[in-house]
Short mmCIF file of C-alpha atoms in Angstrom, two decimals:
data_model
loop_
_atom_site.label_atom_id
_atom_site.label_comp_id
_atom_site.label_asym_id
_atom_site.label_seq_id
_atom_site.Cartn_x
_atom_site.Cartn_y
_atom_site.Cartn_z
CA MET A 44 9.61 -6.92 22.90
CA ALA A 45 10.02 -3.33 24.11
CA LYS A 46 8.31 -2.33 27.81
CA GLN A 47 4.75 -1.29 26.66
CA ARG A 48 4.27 2.90 27.25
CA ALA A 49 1.11 3.90 25.67
CA VAL A 50 1.84 7.44 26.04
CA ILE A 51 -0.55 9.43 24.83
CA THR A 52 0.08 12.52 22.29
CA ALA A 53 -3.49 13.88 22.18
CA VAL A 54 -6.55 14.52 23.86
CA ARG A 55 -9.64 15.02 22.08
CA PRO A 56 -10.92 18.34 24.23
CA ASP A 57 -14.69 17.72 23.96
CA SER A 58 -13.80 13.74 25.14
CA ILE A 59 -14.82 11.81 28.06
CA ALA A 60 -10.15 11.92 28.81
CA ALA A 61 -10.44 15.41 28.59
CA ALA A 62 -13.27 15.84 31.31
CA LEU A 63 -11.71 13.31 33.47
CA GLY A 64 -7.77 15.44 33.70
CA ILE A 65 -6.34 13.24 30.98
CA ASN A 66 -4.05 14.81 29.42
CA PRO A 67 -1.05 14.51 27.12
CA GLY A 68 1.92 12.64 28.04
CA ASP A 69 0.07 10.87 30.22
CA VAL A 70 0.48 6.97 30.22
CA LEU A 71 -2.65 4.20 29.29
CA VAL A 72 -1.37 1.01 31.85
CA ALA A 73 -4.24 -0.81 31.65
CA ILE A 74 -8.30 -1.23 30.85
CA ASN A 75 -10.30 -3.58 33.00
CA GLY A 76 -7.07 -4.72 34.81
CA GLU A 77 -5.78 -5.37 31.27
CA ARG A 78 -2.52 -4.10 29.57
CA VAL A 79 -2.96 -2.22 26.24
CA PRO A 80 -0.22 -3.40 24.06
CA ASP A 81 -1.62 -1.34 20.76
CA LEU A 82 -4.63 0.49 18.90
CA ILE A 83 -6.37 -2.22 18.27
CA VAL A 84 -6.96 -4.05 22.18
CA TYR A 85 -7.77 -0.52 23.41
CA ARG A 86 -10.42 -0.30 20.98
CA TYR A 87 -11.38 -3.41 21.48
CA LEU A 88 -11.36 -2.92 25.59
CA CYS A 89 -12.52 0.66 24.75
CA ALA A 90 -16.10 -0.15 23.37
CA GLY A 91 -18.03 -1.47 26.78
CA GLU A 92 -20.31 0.75 28.01
CA ASN A 93 -18.63 0.42 32.03
CA LEU A 94 -14.87 0.46 31.97
CA GLU A 95 -11.90 0.93 34.82
CA VAL A 96 -9.24 2.62 33.69
CA GLU A 97 -5.43 2.80 34.64
CA ILE A 98 -3.42 6.11 34.37
CA GLU A 99 0.06 7.10 35.16
CA LYS A 100 1.21 10.83 35.26
CA PRO A 101 4.40 12.10 34.04
CA GLY A 102 5.33 12.34 38.04
CA GLY A 103 4.46 8.56 38.54
CA GLU A 104 1.62 8.94 40.41
CA ARG A 105 -1.49 6.18 39.38
CA TRP A 106 -4.80 7.09 38.35
CA LEU A 107 -7.67 4.54 38.86
CA LEU A 108 -10.88 5.82 36.78
CA GLU A 109 -14.09 4.50 36.75
CA ILE A 110 -15.90 5.66 33.44
CA GLU A 111 -19.97 5.08 32.38
CA LYS A 112 -19.97 5.85 28.63
CA ASP A 113 -22.50 4.86 26.11
CA TYR A 114 -21.28 1.45 24.01
CA ASP A 115 -18.35 1.86 21.65
CA GLU A 116 -18.07 5.75 22.67
CA ASP A 117 -14.23 6.72 21.98
CA LEU A 118 -12.17 7.89 25.14
CA GLY A 119 -10.84 10.79 23.28
CA LEU A 120 -7.30 9.48 23.25
CA GLU A 121 -4.46 9.47 20.67
CA PHE A 122 -1.72 7.71 20.22
CA ALA A 123 2.09 8.19 18.12
CA SER A 124 1.58 4.77 17.02
CA ALA A 125 -0.76 2.03 16.61
CA THR A 126 1.61 -0.11 18.75
CA PHE A 127 2.90 0.36 21.56
CA ASP A 128 5.12 -2.23 22.06
CA GLY A 129 7.28 -1.76 19.47
CA LEU A 130 7.59 -3.21 16.13
CA ARG A 131 7.74 -6.86 14.98
CA ARG A 132 10.78 -6.59 12.71
CA CYS A 133 10.87 -9.25 9.93
CA GLY A 134 13.14 -11.90 10.72
CA ASN A 135 13.59 -13.27 6.86
CA LYS A 136 16.49 -12.63 3.99
CA CYS A 137 14.11 -12.72 1.21
CA LEU A 138 15.91 -12.86 -2.33
CA PHE A 139 13.37 -10.12 -3.77
CA CYS A 140 13.73 -8.11 -0.82
CA PHE A 141 13.34 -4.53 -2.27
CA VAL A 142 14.67 -2.81 1.38
CA ASP A 143 18.33 -4.67 0.42
CA GLN A 144 18.19 -3.09 -3.12
CA MET A 145 18.01 0.20 -1.69
CA PRO A 146 20.85 2.47 -1.91
CA ARG A 147 22.35 3.59 1.46
CA GLY A 148 21.50 7.55 2.73
CA LEU A 149 17.34 7.77 2.57
CA ARG A 150 15.77 8.59 5.65
CA PRO A 151 15.62 5.58 7.83
CA GLY A 152 12.16 4.62 8.01
CA LEU A 153 12.56 3.53 4.60
CA TYR A 154 14.90 0.98 5.64
CA ILE A 155 12.79 -0.65 8.11
CA LYS A 156 11.70 -4.19 7.47
CA ASP A 157 7.82 -5.11 9.73
CA ASP A 158 6.02 -8.34 9.56
CA ASP A 159 3.98 -7.05 12.20
CA TYR A 160 0.57 -8.74 12.13
CA ARG A 161 -1.45 -5.59 13.72
CA TYR A 162 -0.94 -3.54 10.67
CA SER A 163 -1.67 -6.38 8.49
CA PHE A 164 -4.66 -6.11 10.08
CA LEU A 165 -4.63 -2.13 10.45
CA HIS A 166 -3.40 -1.14 6.86
CA GLY A 167 -3.25 -3.73 4.90
CA ASN A 168 0.62 -4.75 5.37
CA PHE A 169 1.59 -7.96 3.75
CA ILE A 170 3.42 -10.26 6.20
CA THR A 171 5.12 -13.91 6.21
CA LEU A 172 3.60 -15.90 9.68
CA THR A 173 7.45 -16.77 9.86
CA ASN A 174 8.38 -14.56 12.88
CA LEU A 175 4.98 -16.04 14.90
CA LYS A 176 5.32 -16.94 18.41
CA PRO A 177 2.73 -19.04 20.77
CA GLY A 178 1.89 -15.51 21.97
CA ASP A 179 1.45 -13.99 18.57
CA TRP A 180 -0.91 -16.85 17.73
CA GLU A 181 -2.79 -16.44 20.66
CA TYR A 182 -3.26 -12.60 19.82
CA ILE A 183 -4.44 -12.83 16.34
CA LEU A 184 -6.80 -15.37 17.64
CA ARG A 185 -8.43 -13.67 20.44
CA TRP A 186 -9.31 -10.40 19.07
CA HIS A 187 -10.26 -12.18 15.40
CA LEU A 188 -7.65 -10.37 13.19
CA SER A 189 -9.52 -10.58 10.01
CA PRO A 190 -8.70 -9.87 7.11
CA LEU A 191 -4.96 -10.67 7.12
CA TYR A 192 -3.12 -9.46 4.23
CA ILE A 193 -0.19 -12.90 3.62
CA SER A 194 3.29 -13.12 1.69
CA VAL A 195 3.05 -16.43 0.37
CA HIS A 196 4.46 -16.34 -3.20
CA THR A 197 4.91 -20.30 -3.57
CA THR A 198 3.03 -23.09 -1.23
CA ASN A 199 5.49 -25.54 -1.76
CA PRO A 200 7.93 -25.25 1.47
CA GLN A 201 11.66 -26.21 -0.01
CA LEU A 202 10.94 -22.97 -2.62
CA ARG A 203 9.44 -21.41 -0.42
CA SER A 204 12.06 -21.42 2.51
CA LYS A 205 14.87 -20.40 -0.55
CA LEU A 206 12.44 -17.08 -1.29
CA LEU A 207 12.40 -15.88 2.42
CA GLY A 208 15.76 -17.24 3.30
CA ASN A 209 14.24 -18.82 6.54
CA PRO A 210 13.54 -22.20 7.00
CA ARG A 211 10.46 -21.05 8.59
CA GLY A 212 8.61 -20.67 5.30
CA GLY A 213 7.68 -23.70 4.71
CA GLU A 214 4.72 -23.95 7.17
CA ILE A 215 2.89 -21.35 5.08
CA MET A 216 -0.28 -24.30 4.93
CA ALA A 217 -0.20 -25.28 8.02
CA GLN A 218 -0.15 -21.82 9.09
CA LEU A 219 -2.95 -20.60 6.66
CA ARG A 220 -5.25 -23.61 7.49
CA LYS A 221 -5.03 -22.59 11.15
CA LEU A 222 -6.21 -19.22 10.70
CA ALA A 223 -9.17 -20.73 8.51
CA ALA A 224 -10.27 -23.05 11.24
CA SER A 225 -10.35 -20.34 13.08
CA GLY A 226 -12.90 -17.97 10.95
CA ILE A 227 -9.68 -15.30 9.77
CA GLN A 228 -10.37 -14.31 6.26
CA MET A 229 -6.47 -13.92 4.24
CA HIS A 230 -5.42 -11.89 1.05
CA THR A 231 -2.39 -13.90 0.06
CA GLN A 232 -0.39 -12.17 -2.41
CA ILE A 233 2.38 -13.96 -5.10
CA VAL A 234 5.19 -12.13 -5.82
CA LEU A 235 6.17 -13.70 -9.04
CA CYS A 236 10.26 -14.68 -9.62
CA PRO A 237 10.80 -15.88 -13.24
CA GLY A 238 12.43 -19.35 -13.15
CA LEU A 239 11.61 -19.51 -9.66
CA ASN A 240 7.98 -20.28 -8.49
CA ASP A 241 6.46 -19.42 -12.29
CA GLY A 242 5.18 -22.36 -14.29
CA PRO A 243 3.92 -25.01 -12.61
CA GLU A 244 4.92 -23.61 -8.84
CA LEU A 245 2.45 -20.77 -9.70
CA GLU A 246 -0.13 -23.48 -10.85
CA ARG A 247 0.27 -25.49 -7.38
CA THR A 248 0.16 -22.34 -5.26
CA VAL A 249 -2.65 -20.89 -7.23
CA LYS A 250 -4.74 -24.45 -6.29
CA ASP A 251 -4.11 -25.08 -3.25
CA LEU A 252 -4.86 -21.33 -2.43
CA SER A 253 -8.25 -21.50 -3.73
CA SER A 254 -8.36 -24.83 -1.77
CA LEU A 255 -9.08 -22.63 1.56
CA PHE A 256 -11.79 -20.55 -0.61
CA PRO A 257 -13.44 -18.43 1.41
CA ALA A 258 -10.93 -17.82 4.02
CA VAL A 259 -8.66 -17.02 1.09
CA GLN A 260 -10.99 -14.26 -0.53
CA SER A 261 -8.30 -13.27 -3.04
CA ILE A 262 -4.95 -13.50 -4.65
CA ALA A 263 -3.17 -11.50 -6.58
CA VAL A 264 -0.13 -11.90 -9.14
CA VAL A 265 2.15 -9.37 -9.15
CA PRO A 266 5.76 -8.54 -10.89
CA VAL A 267 8.93 -8.72 -8.82
CA GLY A 268 10.51 -6.06 -8.44
CA LEU A 269 14.21 -5.11 -9.05
CA THR A 270 16.15 -1.90 -8.92
CA SER A 271 19.46 -1.90 -10.72
CA ARG A 272 21.73 -1.97 -7.15
CA ARG A 273 21.29 -5.60 -6.71
CA GLU A 274 25.46 -6.08 -6.50
CA HIS A 275 25.90 -9.60 -4.48
CA LEU A 276 22.13 -10.21 -4.62
CA PHE A 277 20.69 -13.46 -5.82
CA PRO A 278 20.49 -13.17 -9.49
CA LEU A 279 16.81 -12.47 -10.60
CA ARG A 280 15.34 -10.66 -13.41
CA ARG A 281 12.14 -9.21 -14.55
CA VAL A 282 9.47 -10.30 -16.40
CA THR A 283 9.52 -10.16 -20.18
CA PRO A 284 6.32 -8.88 -21.85
CA GLU A 285 5.94 -12.74 -23.69
CA GLU A 286 5.83 -13.50 -19.81
CA ALA A 287 3.15 -10.48 -19.19
CA ALA A 288 0.71 -11.95 -21.45
CA ALA A 289 1.21 -15.64 -20.17
CA ILE A 290 0.58 -14.71 -17.14
CA VAL A 291 -2.41 -12.71 -18.18
CA ASN A 292 -4.13 -15.42 -19.95
CA ARG A 293 -3.85 -17.80 -17.65
CA ILE A 294 -5.16 -16.20 -15.10
CA ALA A 295 -8.03 -15.35 -17.28
CA ALA A 296 -8.59 -18.98 -17.44
CA TRP A 297 -8.29 -19.61 -13.60
CA GLN A 298 -10.76 -17.14 -13.56
CA VAL A 299 -13.17 -18.79 -15.70
CA GLY A 300 -12.69 -21.69 -13.41
CA PHE A 301 -13.68 -20.04 -10.45
CA ARG A 302 -16.79 -17.87 -10.95
CA ARG A 303 -18.23 -21.40 -12.29
CA ARG A 304 -17.44 -22.54 -8.54
CA PHE A 305 -16.97 -19.41 -6.08
CA GLY A 306 -18.84 -16.99 -8.30
CA CYS A 307 -15.76 -14.30 -7.87
CA GLY A 308 -12.55 -14.87 -9.57
CA LEU A 309 -10.44 -14.92 -7.00
CA VAL A 310 -6.85 -14.89 -8.57
CA TYR A 311 -6.16 -11.54 -10.02
CA GLY A 312 -2.97 -10.08 -11.90
CA ALA A 313 -1.30 -6.54 -11.40
CA ASP A 314 -1.98 -3.67 -13.89
CA GLU A 315 1.66 -4.10 -14.56
CA PHE A 316 1.12 -6.93 -16.35
CA TYR A 317 -1.45 -5.62 -18.91
CA LEU A 318 0.71 -1.87 -18.94
CA LEU A 319 3.75 -4.56 -19.50
CA ALA A 320 2.59 -6.80 -22.26
CA ASN A 321 0.41 -3.72 -24.16
CA LEU A 322 -2.78 -5.72 -23.14
CA PRO A 323 -6.27 -3.70 -22.06
CA LEU A 324 -6.67 -3.71 -18.83
CA PRO A 325 -10.19 -6.09 -17.82
CA ALA A 326 -13.10 -4.11 -17.22
CA ALA A 327 -14.45 -3.37 -13.70
CA SER A 328 -16.11 -6.81 -13.29
CA TYR A 329 -13.26 -8.79 -13.62
CA TYR A 330 -11.83 -7.46 -9.98
CA ASP A 331 -15.18 -7.93 -8.53
CA ASP A 332 -15.01 -5.72 -5.47
CA PHE A 333 -11.38 -4.76 -5.59
CA PRO A 334 -9.89 -6.24 -2.83
CA GLN A 335 -6.25 -5.69 -3.92
CA THR A 336 -5.90 -1.75 -5.13
CA GLU A 337 -2.78 -0.82 -2.46
CA ASN A 338 -1.20 -3.91 -3.91
CA GLY A 339 -0.95 -2.28 -7.64
CA VAL A 340 -3.95 -4.76 -8.86
CA GLY A 341 -7.04 -2.87 -10.26
CA LEU A 342 -6.00 0.45 -9.22
CA THR A 343 -5.60 2.05 -13.10
CA ARG A 344 -9.00 0.71 -13.77
CA LEU A 345 -10.63 2.48 -10.91
CA PHE A 346 -8.60 5.39 -12.32
CA LEU A 347 -9.86 4.76 -16.54
CA ASP A 348 -13.44 4.52 -15.08
CA ASP A 349 -13.33 7.50 -12.80
CA PHE A 350 -11.58 9.86 -15.90
CA GLU A 351 -14.82 8.92 -18.20
CA ALA A 352 -16.96 9.56 -15.76
CA VAL A 353 -15.82 13.19 -15.36
CA LEU A 354 -14.66 13.77 -18.31
CA ALA A 355 -18.56 13.37 -19.56
CA ASN A 356 -19.62 15.59 -17.04
CA LEU A 357 -16.76 18.43 -17.90
CA ASN A 358 -18.60 21.81 -18.61
CA ARG A 359 -16.36 23.37 -21.93
CA PRO A 360 -16.64 27.09 -21.30
CA GLU A 361 -15.09 26.59 -17.81
CA ILE A 362 -11.92 25.66 -18.39
CA GLN A 363 -8.84 27.43 -18.18
CA THR A 364 -6.83 28.32 -21.02
CA ARG A 365 -3.45 26.37 -20.00
CA ARG A 366 -0.31 24.68 -20.36
CA VAL A 367 0.48 21.67 -18.59
CA ILE A 368 2.77 18.90 -17.94
CA ILE A 369 1.42 15.83 -16.25
CA ALA A 370 4.85 13.89 -14.68
CA THR A 371 4.81 10.09 -14.32
CA GLY A 372 6.99 7.20 -14.30
CA THR A 373 7.41 5.20 -17.32
CA LEU A 374 4.84 2.28 -17.36
CA ALA A 375 1.65 4.44 -17.01
CA ALA A 376 2.89 6.83 -19.98
CA PRO A 377 1.27 5.71 -23.15
CA VAL A 378 -2.07 5.03 -20.92
CA LEU A 379 -1.87 8.60 -19.73
CA GLU A 380 -0.97 9.92 -23.35
CA GLY A 381 -4.04 8.93 -24.21
CA LEU A 382 -6.43 10.08 -21.81
CA VAL A 383 -4.78 13.47 -22.27
CA GLN A 384 -5.25 13.74 -26.08
CA GLU A 385 -8.78 13.59 -24.76
CA VAL A 386 -8.84 15.91 -22.57
CA MET A 387 -7.82 18.26 -25.55
CA ALA A 388 -10.07 17.04 -27.42
CA ARG A 389 -12.93 18.47 -25.05
CA ALA A 390 -10.95 21.57 -24.12
CA GLY A 391 -9.51 23.15 -27.37
CA ASN A 392 -7.82 26.42 -25.43
CA LEU A 393 -5.76 23.05 -23.44
CA GLU A 394 -2.19 22.83 -24.48
CA ALA A 395 -0.98 19.31 -22.07
CA ARG A 396 1.88 16.80 -22.74
CA VAL A 397 3.00 13.75 -20.53
CA VAL A 398 6.52 13.10 -19.74
CA PRO A 399 7.93 9.79 -18.55
CA VAL A 400 10.47 10.45 -16.71
CA THR A 401 13.50 7.91 -16.09
CA ASN A 402 14.40 6.77 -13.25
CA PHE A 403 17.83 6.66 -12.68
CA PHE A 404 17.93 6.87 -8.78
CA PHE A 405 17.04 3.15 -8.68
CA GLY A 406 17.25 2.11 -11.68
CA PRO A 407 15.32 2.78 -15.46
CA GLN A 408 13.96 -0.68 -14.94
CA VAL A 409 12.05 1.16 -11.94
CA THR A 410 9.33 2.18 -13.65
CA VAL A 411 6.38 3.07 -11.63
CA ALA A 412 6.02 6.82 -10.25
CA GLY A 413 5.21 6.15 -6.61
CA LEU A 414 9.45 5.43 -7.09
CA LEU A 415 10.78 8.62 -8.82
CA THR A 416 12.82 10.72 -6.60
CA GLY A 417 12.94 14.82 -6.55
CA ARG A 418 16.18 14.98 -8.69
CA ASP A 419 14.95 12.44 -11.02
CA LEU A 420 12.14 14.34 -11.47
CA LEU A 421 14.57 17.51 -11.57
CA ARG A 422 16.30 16.01 -14.15
CA GLY A 423 13.66 14.75 -16.47
CA LEU A 424 11.52 17.73 -16.56
CA LYS A 425 14.35 20.55 -17.41
CA GLU A 426 13.35 20.11 -21.29
CA ALA A 427 9.42 20.06 -20.82
CA ALA A 428 9.81 23.44 -17.91
CA SER A 429 11.02 25.56 -20.31
CA TRP A 430 7.91 24.94 -22.68
CA VAL A 431 5.45 25.53 -19.46
CA ARG A 432 7.42 28.66 -18.81
CA GLU A 433 6.70 30.34 -21.82
CA LYS A 434 2.92 30.72 -21.13
CA ASP A 435 3.54 30.40 -17.37
CA GLY A 436 1.96 26.93 -17.08
CA VAL A 437 2.39 24.59 -14.85
CA ILE A 438 3.93 21.12 -14.13
CA LEU A 439 1.79 18.50 -12.27
CA ILE A 440 3.10 15.62 -9.96
CA PRO A 441 0.40 13.00 -8.86
CA ASP A 442 0.29 12.78 -4.94
CA VAL A 443 1.83 9.10 -4.71
CA MET A 444 4.90 10.28 -5.63
CA LEU A 445 5.16 12.07 -1.86
CA LYS A 446 4.90 10.41 1.54
CA ARG A 447 1.99 10.57 2.87
CA ASP A 448 2.05 12.13 5.62
CA ALA A 449 4.57 15.14 4.86
CA PRO A 450 5.01 16.49 1.23
CA VAL A 451 8.83 15.32 0.65
CA PHE A 452 9.86 13.24 -2.38
CA LEU A 453 11.81 9.71 -1.00
CA ASP A 454 15.12 11.90 -1.57
CA ASP A 455 13.90 14.16 0.90
CA LEU A 456 12.77 17.40 -2.01
CA THR A 457 9.69 19.07 -1.31
CA PRO A 458 7.77 20.01 -4.82
CA GLU A 459 8.71 23.92 -3.55
CA MET A 460 12.47 22.99 -3.96
CA LEU A 461 11.39 21.38 -7.90
CA ALA A 462 9.50 24.71 -8.56
CA ALA A 463 12.33 26.47 -7.20
CA GLU A 464 15.08 24.83 -9.49
CA LEU A 465 12.62 24.50 -12.42
CA LYS A 466 11.10 28.05 -12.16
CA VAL A 467 7.66 27.09 -13.34
CA ASP A 468 5.07 26.43 -10.69
CA VAL A 469 4.11 22.98 -9.36
CA GLU A 470 1.16 21.32 -8.40
CA VAL A 471 0.24 18.28 -6.68
CA VAL A 472 -2.81 16.63 -7.33
CA PRO A 473 -4.69 13.39 -6.25
CA ALA A 474 -3.37 10.10 -8.55
CA THR A 475 -7.08 9.71 -9.99
CA GLY A 476 -9.30 10.18 -12.44
CA LYS A 477 -10.85 13.65 -11.08
CA GLY A 478 -6.80 14.91 -10.18
CA LEU A 479 -6.16 14.76 -13.64
CA VAL A 480 -8.77 16.08 -15.24
CA ALA A 481 -9.14 18.63 -12.27
CA GLY A 482 -5.01 19.55 -12.49
CA CYS A 483 -5.55 19.79 -16.41
CA CYS A 484 -8.17 22.16 -16.93
CA GLY A 485 -6.99 24.73 -13.84
CA HIS A 486 -9.52 23.12 -11.00
CA VAL A 487 -12.88 23.79 -12.50
CA VAL A 488 -16.09 22.77 -10.54
CA ILE A 489 -16.49 19.21 -11.81
CA GLN A 490 -19.48 17.35 -10.23
#
């Protein structure tokens, strides 16, 4: 493990830390005599009213500061990352690992395989629990990291070890029971690989996980993601539309029983199953409190409901004359086409087209918008761009295509580069129903 170095990157000007002379570049050594390995421990230790904070200045000088403050008042320190002692890396060799299917030459951060329980607690990252040591268990239970997001895939010990390429994979049920006994809540996922963990294996997994309710708060079933770059990897195939329909029906049947027993659906299918099978999305009630939208479960329903609410309040006289292209992946295109028709029906002076962009970078079987590259967009939008240019129109790009903390696509092209190459304005809009309506209508004021 890397040496702990909680280097302070920023200090809020009006904070306690600023008043005490703590500066960027200083190192937070300890709080109340306890080392601080990450943001979680920092927040817990800072909550108290009386603190003894040890700081190391750049020259090596140590300060010991006694602080009296209000309960839960923050010191005003910021750090470069949430973990100060390094990142727990993944030691698995999963048969379906997406990182192993990526081409070389992308930015280094895209190849990082993390399996860090702290990021699971902080950001909802899924972890497998296979790399936990006794000290990690002690940490999780002491600081009560709840909820955690756990990649289960199967509860069959032999099969899970095979799927993860790790003999420790078979310990999953004992690990989940240990977390449940300690009051840790869990959101779980099953990445469905046809012919491996579907059918009777899926039945077993859902049954085993449901036995741990209410500690297990949700079970998401999502289809395996495969690129065209699987040379020398384990042979896997995509879920077919017929299989997707069968999975949707089976989940619906499970939900009926779970709602009677638990008062919630517990198990939820990814949006991709419904879109692949050309089935209508369930109502919002199917998703209960939408526990796994970041996993592609219920996100489309939220989008649709947001769209309908916004469209109902659209004031037609405010809508600009406008020609618009909406770029998206091939999976969501049919849904968006129907929505755009509704917008045009309300706005007679709007011309809009949805352009499904094929993913040549990862392969056409990768159909989601968030994995399109800038070069895919250049290739897929050239013809549409000429139509937009005729009336000084615009191309709308959903923000899910860009890196969260920087306006760049996966291949580091930017929207500005895209606009320059296509010779047309490019606007980035939120991937929400409101974002779609506002982008189409020239960002009119929408209540």
